[in-house]
Amino acid sequence: MISLITSMFNAEEFIDSFMENILEQTVFHKCELIIIDANKEPEKHLVENYLKYENIKYNHISDFGLSKDPGVYGCWNLAIKNALGKYITNANVDDRRAKNAIEKQFNLLEKKEYIDLVYYRTLETDLPNETVENNSAKIEFPCIDFSFDNLIRVNSPHCQPMWRKSIHERFGYFNESLKFAADYDMWLRAAERGANMQRINETLGLYYRNPQGISSKEETLMDAVQEVNQLKMQYFNNVHAKQLT
């Protein structure tokens, strides 16, 4: 029913804690975890012990005929196109969920067929491998009710949304030419064309501001901010142009 998609690259520091968090999800039996290994030197040995679970699937990018890392969003697209689930959620190796987080998202999407994507409140920590239940977070990522205007102002889905796989049939896949914010672009594109999203007003996620993360490390942070701001302006101008016509 639910496909969890994971891009794995230099994951050794996080993988055991991550896998424990996935295995303890209350609806793990309804999930498949699709791991796409983007490292040039395969990291299959890190997850070998977990492949005893039939619903955990591992592929190296070379299995798809690729010789170099296609980027996070390229890996996500590969995983989605091979996913069996009715619903999709990205599972980042350095972030954590409450044990019932996926269940709550799943139940809401099952109950409300007009909702395309659900998200929840997320804490932010500077320490790796903490849990939602036990962490040192002092910051909560801004999380507001959905509207297209609110989405332009704040990327409320943030790092752990769950969405219907069918959204990609309607609005396409993640734009692989974007390096930092293709997920934000995806949700803006979908919302602009009529997708509905809903917030779960509970804190169910923990985001690790990884100092080596592509969108959070110091060397690329300004590039990431610039890409986000360009998207905000692009979609704001789209709305303004429609209003004028």
Tab-separated table of N, CA, C and O in Angstrom, residues 26-75:
chain	number	residue	atom	x	y	z
A	26	THR	N	4.394	1.342	12.723
A	26	THR	CA	3.251	0.489	13.064
A	26	THR	C	2.603	-0.155	11.843
A	26	THR	O	1.906	-1.165	11.983
A	27	VAL	N	2.832	0.415	10.657
A	27	VAL	CA	2.265	-0.179	9.437
A	27	VAL	C	3.377	-0.675	8.503
A	27	VAL	O	3.188	-0.727	7.285
A	28	PHE	N	4.505	-1.055	9.065
A	28	PHE	CA	5.606	-1.543	8.236
A	28	PHE	C	5.165	-2.707	7.357
A	28	PHE	O	5.619	-2.850	6.219
A	29	HIS	N	4.242	-3.530	7.869
A	29	HIS	CA	3.765	-4.687	7.102
A	29	HIS	C	2.982	-4.273	5.856
A	29	HIS	O	2.759	-5.097	4.959
A	30	LYS	N	2.562	-3.007	5.782
A	30	LYS	CA	1.847	-2.514	4.606
A	30	LYS	C	2.770	-1.732	3.672
A	30	LYS	O	2.311	-1.144	2.691
A	31	CYS	N	4.055	-1.722	3.990
A	31	CYS	CA	5.012	-0.890	3.259
A	31	CYS	C	6.000	-1.721	2.445
A	31	CYS	O	6.242	-2.891	2.743
A	32	GLU	N	6.572	-1.075	1.439
A	32	GLU	CA	7.806	-1.546	0.819
A	32	GLU	C	8.810	-0.405	0.931
A	32	GLU	O	8.462	0.769	0.761
A	33	LEU	N	10.037	-0.739	1.271
A	33	LEU	CA	11.118	0.233	1.315
A	33	LEU	C	12.001	0.001	0.100
A	33	LEU	O	12.571	-1.078	-0.059
A	34	ILE	N	12.079	1.009	-0.762
A	34	ILE	CA	12.882	0.915	-1.984
A	34	ILE	C	14.139	1.753	-1.793
A	34	ILE	O	14.070	2.985	-1.700
A	35	ILE	N	15.278	1.111	-1.718
A	35	ILE	CA	16.552	1.795	-1.527
A	35	ILE	C	17.286	1.869	-2.863
A	35	ILE	O	17.519	0.842	-3.508
A	36	ILE	N	17.621	3.088	-3.280
A	36	ILE	CA	18.441	3.279	-4.471
A	36	ILE	C	19.824	3.753	-4.011
A	36	ILE	O	19.969	4.846	-3.461
A	37	ASP	N	20.821	2.933	-4.218
A	37	ASP	CA	22.197	3.214	-3.796
A	37	ASP	C	22.888	4.015	-4.902
A	37	ASP	O	23.110	3.520	-5.995
A	38	ALA	N	23.209	5.280	-4.578
A	38	ALA	CA	23.795	6.175	-5.583
A	38	ALA	C	25.305	6.306	-5.454
A	38	ALA	O	25.932	7.052	-6.221
A	39	ASN	N	25.900	5.598	-4.510
A	39	ASN	CA	27.345	5.696	-4.315
A	39	ASN	C	28.078	4.951	-5.423
A	39	ASN	O	27.653	3.875	-5.843
A	40	LYS	N	29.186	5.515	-5.873
A	40	LYS	CA	29.964	4.848	-6.922
A	40	LYS	C	30.410	3.469	-6.465
A	40	LYS	O	30.354	2.499	-7.229
A	41	GLU	N	30.855	3.382	-5.208
A	41	GLU	CA	31.182	2.093	-4.614
A	41	GLU	C	29.948	1.600	-3.865
A	41	GLU	O	29.564	2.191	-2.859
A	42	PRO	N	29.284	0.559	-4.329
A	42	PRO	CA	28.013	0.135	-3.732
A	42	PRO	C	28.095	-0.059	-2.217
A	42	PRO	O	29.103	-0.546	-1.689
A	43	GLU	N	27.037	0.337	-1.540
A	43	GLU	CA	26.961	0.238	-0.088
A	43	GLU	C	25.984	-0.857	0.359
A	43	GLU	O	25.437	-0.788	1.456
A	44	LYS	N	25.810	-1.855	-0.481
A	44	LYS	CA	24.861	-2.917	-0.174
A	44	LYS	C	25.177	-3.596	1.153
A	44	LYS	O	24.267	-4.036	1.871
A	45	HIS	N	26.461	-3.674	1.499
A	45	HIS	CA	26.843	-4.342	2.749
A	45	HIS	C	26.217	-3.671	3.974
A	45	HIS	O	26.025	-4.315	5.006
A	46	LEU	N	25.880	-2.396	3.857
A	46	LEU	CA	25.277	-1.683	4.982
A	46	LEU	C	23.860	-2.157	5.278
A	46	LEU	O	23.381	-2.041	6.405
A	47	VAL	N	23.190	-2.661	4.252
A	47	VAL	CA	21.781	-3.071	4.423
A	47	VAL	C	21.575	-4.566	4.238
A	47	VAL	O	20.440	-5.052	4.304
A	48	GLU	N	22.654	-5.290	4.021
A	48	GLU	CA	22.554	-6.726	3.726
A	48	GLU	C	21.713	-7.469	4.746
A	48	GLU	O	20.852	-8.299	4.386
A	49	ASN	N	21.906	-7.178	6.034
A	49	ASN	CA	21.170	-7.895	7.085
A	49	ASN	C	19.677	-7.604	7.073
A	49	ASN	O	18.890	-8.387	7.607
A	50	TYR	N	19.295	-6.493	6.448
A	50	TYR	CA	17.879	-6.109	6.444
A	50	TYR	C	17.127	-6.646	5.227
A	50	TYR	O	15.901	-6.585	5.181
A	51	LEU	N	17.874	-7.177	4.265
A	51	LEU	CA	17.224	-7.666	3.054
A	51	LEU	C	16.516	-8.998	3.273
A	51	LEU	O	15.888	-9.525	2.361
A	52	LYS	N	16.597	-9.523	4.496
A	52	LYS	CA	15.806	-10.707	4.843
A	52	LYS	C	14.319	-10.382	4.851
A	52	LYS	O	13.466	-11.278	4.744
A	53	TYR	N	13.990	-9.107	5.000
A	53	TYR	CA	12.596	-8.678	4.928
A	53	TYR	C	12.205	-8.552	3.456
A	53	TYR	O	12.831	-7.808	2.697
A	54	GLU	N	11.174	-9.261	3.053
A	54	GLU	CA	10.800	-9.302	1.649
A	54	GLU	C	10.329	-7.953	1.124
A	54	GLU	O	10.339	-7.717	-0.092
A	55	ASN	N	9.896	-7.081	2.026
A	55	ASN	CA	9.407	-5.781	1.575
A	55	ASN	C	10.481	-4.690	1.628
A	55	ASN	O	10.165	-3.509	1.537
A	56	ILE	N	11.750	-5.091	1.768
A	56	ILE	CA	12.864	-4.152	1.634
A	56	ILE	C	13.615	-4.512	0.360
A	56	ILE	O	14.077	-5.642	0.201
A	57	LYS	N	13.720	-3.562	-0.545
A	57	LYS	CA	14.299	-3.803	-1.863
A	57	LYS	C	15.489	-2.869	-2.091
A	57	LYS	O	15.401	-1.671	-1.830
A	58	TYR	N	16.575	-3.433	-2.565
A	58	TYR	CA	17.804	-2.681	-2.794
A	58	TYR	C	18.193	-2.733	-4.266
A	58	TYR	O	18.133	-3.802	-4.896
A	59	ASN	N	18.577	-1.583	-4.817
A	59	ASN	CA	19.168	-1.525	-6.156
A	59	ASN	C	20.284	-0.498	-6.164
A	59	ASN	O	20.172	0.566	-5.550
A	60	HIS	N	21.361	-0.825	-6.874
A	60	HIS	CA	22.409	0.152	-7.149
A	60	HIS	C	22.060	0.847	-8.462
A	60	HIS	O	21.373	0.269	-9.314
A	61	ILE	N	22.500	2.095	-8.617
A	61	ILE	CA	22.167	2.836	-9.841
A	61	ILE	C	22.622	2.102	-11.099
A	61	ILE	O	22.016	2.243	-12.167
A	62	SER	N	23.669	1.290	-10.972
A	62	SER	CA	24.149	0.533	-12.138
A	62	SER	C	23.109	-0.474	-12.613
A	62	SER	O	23.126	-0.876	-13.782
A	63	ASP	N	22.204	-0.892	-11.725
A	63	ASP	CA	21.132	-1.811	-12.119
A	63	ASP	C	20.196	-1.176	-13.136
A	63	ASP	O	19.456	-1.874	-13.838
A	64	PHE	N	20.218	0.160	-13.195
A	64	PHE	CA	19.378	0.896	-14.143
A	64	PHE	C	20.191	1.419	-15.323
A	64	PHE	O	19.727	2.262	-16.089
A	65	GLY	N	21.422	0.933	-15.451
A	65	GLY	CA	22.275	1.333	-16.557
A	65	GLY	C	22.960	2.672	-16.365
A	65	GLY	O	23.465	3.256	-17.332
A	66	LEU	N	22.999	3.162	-15.115
A	66	LEU	CA	23.612	4.453	-14.831
A	66	LEU	C	25.022	4.260	-14.291
A	66	LEU	O	25.269	3.377	-13.471
A	67	SER	N	25.942	5.119	-14.729
A	67	SER	CA	27.334	5.019	-14.271
A	67	SER	C	27.694	6.093	-13.264
A	67	SER	O	28.765	6.045	-12.666
A	68	LYS	N	26.811	7.089	-13.076
A	68	LYS	CA	27.088	8.135	-12.088
A	68	LYS	C	25.806	8.504	-11.350
A	68	LYS	O	24.692	8.236	-11.828
A	69	ASP	N	25.980	9.109	-10.204
A	69	ASP	CA	24.874	9.496	-9.330
A	69	ASP	C	23.920	10.443	-10.061
A	69	ASP	O	24.329	11.513	-10.508
A	70	PRO	N	22.641	10.079	-10.191
A	70	PRO	CA	21.678	10.973	-10.849
A	70	PRO	C	21.145	12.060	-9.930
A	70	PRO	O	20.285	12.844	-10.344
A	71	GLY	N	21.626	12.088	-8.681
A	71	GLY	CA	21.127	13.050	-7.714
A	71	GLY	C	19.959	12.484	-6.930
A	71	GLY	O	19.358	11.463	-7.304
A	72	VAL	N	19.638	13.141	-5.833
A	72	VAL	CA	18.550	12.668	-4.971
A	72	VAL	C	17.263	12.507	-5.758
A	72	VAL	O	16.579	11.476	-5.665
A	73	TYR	N	16.915	13.510	-6.545
A	73	TYR	CA	15.617	13.484	-7.228
A	73	TYR	C	15.599	12.480	-8.375
A	73	TYR	O	14.553	11.905	-8.678
A	74	GLY	N	16.756	12.248	-8.982
A	74	GLY	CA	16.845	11.192	-9.979
A	74	GLY	C	16.605	9.830	-9.350
A	74	GLY	O	15.911	8.976	-9.919
A	75	CYS	N	17.172	9.619	-8.153
A	75	CYS	CA	16.943	8.362	-7.425
A	75	CYS	C	15.482	8.223	-7.033
A	75	CYS	O	14.899	7.133	-7.142
